[in-house]
mmCIF file of C-alpha atoms in Angstrom:
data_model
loop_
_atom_site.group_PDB
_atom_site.id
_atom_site.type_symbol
_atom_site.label_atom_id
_atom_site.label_comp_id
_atom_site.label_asym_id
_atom_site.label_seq_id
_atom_site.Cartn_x
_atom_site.Cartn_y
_atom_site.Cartn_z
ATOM 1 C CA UNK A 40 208.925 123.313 102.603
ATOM 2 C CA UNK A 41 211.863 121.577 103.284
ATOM 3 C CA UNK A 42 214.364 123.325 105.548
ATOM 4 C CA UNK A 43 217.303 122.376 102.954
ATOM 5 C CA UNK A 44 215.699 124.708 100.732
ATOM 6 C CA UNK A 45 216.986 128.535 100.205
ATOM 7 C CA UNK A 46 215.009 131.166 98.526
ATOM 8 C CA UNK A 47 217.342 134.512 98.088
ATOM 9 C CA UNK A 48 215.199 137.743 98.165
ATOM 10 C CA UNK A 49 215.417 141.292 97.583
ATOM 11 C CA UNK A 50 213.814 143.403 100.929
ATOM 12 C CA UNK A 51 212.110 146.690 100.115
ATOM 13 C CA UNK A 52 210.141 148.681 102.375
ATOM 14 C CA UNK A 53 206.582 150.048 101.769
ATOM 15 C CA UNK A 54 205.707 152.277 104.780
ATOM 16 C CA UNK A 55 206.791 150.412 107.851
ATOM 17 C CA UNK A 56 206.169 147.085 106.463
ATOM 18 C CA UNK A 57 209.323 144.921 104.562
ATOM 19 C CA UNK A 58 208.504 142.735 101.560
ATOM 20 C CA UNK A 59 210.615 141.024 99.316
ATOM 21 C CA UNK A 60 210.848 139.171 95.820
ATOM 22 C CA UNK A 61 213.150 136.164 94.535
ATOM 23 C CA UNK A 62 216.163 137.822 93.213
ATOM 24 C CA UNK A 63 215.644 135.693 90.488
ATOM 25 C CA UNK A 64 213.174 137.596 89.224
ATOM 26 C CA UNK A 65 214.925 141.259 89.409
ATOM 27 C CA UNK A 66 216.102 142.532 86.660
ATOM 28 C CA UNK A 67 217.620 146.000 87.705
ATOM 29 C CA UNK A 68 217.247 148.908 90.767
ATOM 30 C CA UNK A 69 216.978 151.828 89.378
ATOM 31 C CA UNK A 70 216.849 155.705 91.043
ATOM 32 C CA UNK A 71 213.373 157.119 91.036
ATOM 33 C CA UNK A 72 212.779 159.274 88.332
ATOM 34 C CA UNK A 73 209.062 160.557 86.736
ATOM 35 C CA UNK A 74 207.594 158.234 84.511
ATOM 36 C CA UNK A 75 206.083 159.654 80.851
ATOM 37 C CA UNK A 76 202.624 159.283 81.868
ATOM 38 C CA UNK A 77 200.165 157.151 80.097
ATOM 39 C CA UNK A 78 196.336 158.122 79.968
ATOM 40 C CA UNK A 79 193.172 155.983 80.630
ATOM 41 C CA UNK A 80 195.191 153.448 83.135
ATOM 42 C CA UNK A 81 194.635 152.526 86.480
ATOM 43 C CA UNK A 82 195.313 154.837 89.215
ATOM 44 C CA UNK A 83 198.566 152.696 90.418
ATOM 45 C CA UNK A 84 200.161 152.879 86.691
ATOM 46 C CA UNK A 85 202.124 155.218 86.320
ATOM 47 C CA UNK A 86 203.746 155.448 82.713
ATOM 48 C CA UNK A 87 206.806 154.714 81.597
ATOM 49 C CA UNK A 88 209.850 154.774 82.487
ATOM 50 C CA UNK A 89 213.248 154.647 80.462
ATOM 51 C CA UNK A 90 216.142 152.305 81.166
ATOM 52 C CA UNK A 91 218.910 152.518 78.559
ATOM 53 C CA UNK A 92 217.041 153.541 75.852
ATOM 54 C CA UNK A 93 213.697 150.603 76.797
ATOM 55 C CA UNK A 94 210.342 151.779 77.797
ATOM 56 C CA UNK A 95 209.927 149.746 81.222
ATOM 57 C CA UNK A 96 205.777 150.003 82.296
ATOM 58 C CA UNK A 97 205.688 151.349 86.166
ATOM 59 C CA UNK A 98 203.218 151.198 88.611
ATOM 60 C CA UNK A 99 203.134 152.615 92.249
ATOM 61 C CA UNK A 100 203.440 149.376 93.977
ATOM 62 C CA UNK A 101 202.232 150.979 97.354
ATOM 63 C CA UNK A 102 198.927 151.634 95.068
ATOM 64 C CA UNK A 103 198.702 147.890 93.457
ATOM 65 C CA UNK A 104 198.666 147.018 97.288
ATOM 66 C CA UNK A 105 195.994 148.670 98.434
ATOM 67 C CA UNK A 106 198.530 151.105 100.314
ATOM 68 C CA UNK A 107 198.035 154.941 99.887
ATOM 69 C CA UNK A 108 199.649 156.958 98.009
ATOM 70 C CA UNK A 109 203.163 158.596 99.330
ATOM 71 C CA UNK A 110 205.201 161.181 97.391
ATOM 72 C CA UNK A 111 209.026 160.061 96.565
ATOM 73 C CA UNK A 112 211.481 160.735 98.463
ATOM 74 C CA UNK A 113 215.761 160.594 97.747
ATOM 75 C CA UNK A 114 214.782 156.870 99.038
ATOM 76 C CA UNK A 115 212.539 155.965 96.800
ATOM 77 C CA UNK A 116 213.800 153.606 94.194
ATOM 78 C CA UNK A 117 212.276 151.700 91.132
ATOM 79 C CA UNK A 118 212.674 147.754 91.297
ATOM 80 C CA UNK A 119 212.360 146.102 87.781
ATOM 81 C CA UNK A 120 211.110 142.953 87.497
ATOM 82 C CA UNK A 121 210.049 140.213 85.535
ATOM 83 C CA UNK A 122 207.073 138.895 85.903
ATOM 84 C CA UNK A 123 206.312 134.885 85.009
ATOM 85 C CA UNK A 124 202.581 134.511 83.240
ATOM 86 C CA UNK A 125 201.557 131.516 81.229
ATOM 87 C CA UNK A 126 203.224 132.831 78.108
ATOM 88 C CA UNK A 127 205.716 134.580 78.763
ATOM 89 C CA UNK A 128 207.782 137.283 81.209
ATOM 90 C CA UNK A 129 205.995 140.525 81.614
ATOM 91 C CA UNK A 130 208.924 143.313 82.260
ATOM 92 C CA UNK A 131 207.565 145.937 85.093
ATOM 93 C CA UNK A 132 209.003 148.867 87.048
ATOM 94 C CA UNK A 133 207.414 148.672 90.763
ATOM 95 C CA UNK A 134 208.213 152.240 92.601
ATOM 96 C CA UNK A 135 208.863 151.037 96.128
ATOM 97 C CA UNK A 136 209.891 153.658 99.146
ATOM 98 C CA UNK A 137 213.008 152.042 99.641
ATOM 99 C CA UNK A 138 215.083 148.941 98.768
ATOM 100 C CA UNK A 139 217.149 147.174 102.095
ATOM 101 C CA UNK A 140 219.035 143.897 101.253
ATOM 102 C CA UNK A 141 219.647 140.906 99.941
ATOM 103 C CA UNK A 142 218.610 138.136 102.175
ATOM 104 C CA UNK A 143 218.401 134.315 102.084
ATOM 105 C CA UNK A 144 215.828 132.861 104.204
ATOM 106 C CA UNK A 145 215.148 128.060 104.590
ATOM 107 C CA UNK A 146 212.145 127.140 103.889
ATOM 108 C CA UNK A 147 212.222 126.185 107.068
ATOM 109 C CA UNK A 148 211.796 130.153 108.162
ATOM 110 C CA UNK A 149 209.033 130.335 105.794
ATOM 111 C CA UNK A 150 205.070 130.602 107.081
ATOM 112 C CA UNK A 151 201.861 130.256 105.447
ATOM 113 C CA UNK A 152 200.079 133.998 105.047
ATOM 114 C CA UNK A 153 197.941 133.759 108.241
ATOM 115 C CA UNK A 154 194.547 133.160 108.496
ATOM 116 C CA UNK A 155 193.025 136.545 110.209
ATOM 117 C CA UNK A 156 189.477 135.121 109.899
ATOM 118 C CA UNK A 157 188.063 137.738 107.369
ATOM 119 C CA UNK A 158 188.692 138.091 103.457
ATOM 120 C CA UNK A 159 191.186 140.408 102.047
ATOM 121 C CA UNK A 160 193.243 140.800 99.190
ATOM 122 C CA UNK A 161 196.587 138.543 100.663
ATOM 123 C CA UNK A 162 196.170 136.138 97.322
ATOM 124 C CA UNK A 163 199.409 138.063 96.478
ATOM 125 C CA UNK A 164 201.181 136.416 100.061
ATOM 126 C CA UNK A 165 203.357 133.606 99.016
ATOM 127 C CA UNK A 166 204.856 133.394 102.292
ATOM 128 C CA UNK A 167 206.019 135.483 105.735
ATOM 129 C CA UNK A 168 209.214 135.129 107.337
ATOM 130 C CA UNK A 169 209.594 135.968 111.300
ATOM 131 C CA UNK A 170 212.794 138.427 112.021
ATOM 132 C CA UNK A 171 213.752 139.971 115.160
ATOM 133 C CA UNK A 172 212.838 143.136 114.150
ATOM 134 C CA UNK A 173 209.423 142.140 112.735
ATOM 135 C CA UNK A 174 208.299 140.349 109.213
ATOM 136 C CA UNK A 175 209.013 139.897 106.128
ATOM 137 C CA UNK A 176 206.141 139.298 103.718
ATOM 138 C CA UNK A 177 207.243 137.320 100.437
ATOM 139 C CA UNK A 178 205.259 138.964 97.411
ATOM 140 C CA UNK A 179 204.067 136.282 94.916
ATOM 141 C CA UNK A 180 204.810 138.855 92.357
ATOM 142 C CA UNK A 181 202.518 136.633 89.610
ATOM 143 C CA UNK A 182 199.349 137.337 92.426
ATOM 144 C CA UNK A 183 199.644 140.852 92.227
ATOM 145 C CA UNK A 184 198.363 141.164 89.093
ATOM 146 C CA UNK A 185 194.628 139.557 88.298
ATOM 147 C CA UNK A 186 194.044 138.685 84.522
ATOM 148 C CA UNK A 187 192.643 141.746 83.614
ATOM 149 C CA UNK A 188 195.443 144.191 84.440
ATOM 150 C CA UNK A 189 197.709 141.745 82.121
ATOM 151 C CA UNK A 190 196.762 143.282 78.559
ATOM 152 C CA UNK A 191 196.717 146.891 80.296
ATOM 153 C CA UNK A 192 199.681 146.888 81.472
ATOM 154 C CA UNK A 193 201.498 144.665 78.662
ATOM 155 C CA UNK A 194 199.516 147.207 76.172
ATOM 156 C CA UNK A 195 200.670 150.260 77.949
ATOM 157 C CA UNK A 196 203.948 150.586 75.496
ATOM 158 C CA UNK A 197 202.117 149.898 72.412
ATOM 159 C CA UNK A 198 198.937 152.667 73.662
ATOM 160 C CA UNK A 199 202.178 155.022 74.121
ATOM 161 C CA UNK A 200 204.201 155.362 70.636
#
């Protein structure tokens, strides 16, 4: 990447770890609140939840992850985003545990997901960023979801009313 390039991000935490997302593609912050649960989905959705009047499908993004499960706490906040597939832009609620900044990082400040010599799940890993209080792993939101959670999770409002 070139270092002329700037990418501004939204930091949440999930456990001690910090991610983050383009701004571009957040929609809204909201409070956490419970969700109207949906039956039959994956364990990490968790229903739906309203903003102004618009059923917005959320998942526990600490689940999706591969993280375990943690109950909400007065931190815990619900980042809505929009998420670019071939088509179109899939709206989704993530519940994160909390939500930090707004940061803009160069390219230049921007890694490659290392290479830790085994397989894992880091498909999602569009990039890490070096702080001085540890890293910052940029989420390739698009990743996170694999072709078959698209029409469950795009389906979940329909499956609802």
């Amino acid at each position: 990447m070139s270092d002329t390039h700037e990418i501004q991000v939204v930091t949440f935490g999930l456990g001690a770890e910090v991610f983050a997302v383009p701004v571009t593609l957040v929609r809204e912050i909201l409070d956490y609140r419970e969700t109207f649960h949906i039956p039959n989905g994956p364990e990490y959705l968790l229903g739906l939840t309203d903003m102004r009047g618009q059923g917005v499908t959320t998942i526990d993004f600490r689940l999706r992850l591969g993280l375990p499960h943690a109950d909400p706490t007065p931190s815990t906040r619900i980042l809505v985003v929009d998420v670019p597939l071939a088509d179109r832009a899939l709206m989704l609620g993530l519940v994160v545990d909390r939500v930090l900044e707004v940061s803009t990082f160069r390219g230049d400040q921007i890694d490659a997901a290392p290479d830790i010599g085994v397989r894992w799940p880091s498909d999602y890993i569009g990039g890490v960023v070096k702080r001085p209080d540890g890293f910052v792993v940029l989420v390739d939101i698009a990743r996170v979801f694999s072709s078959a959670d698209v029409p469950l999770l795009s389906g979940s409002i329909a499956h609802a009313a």
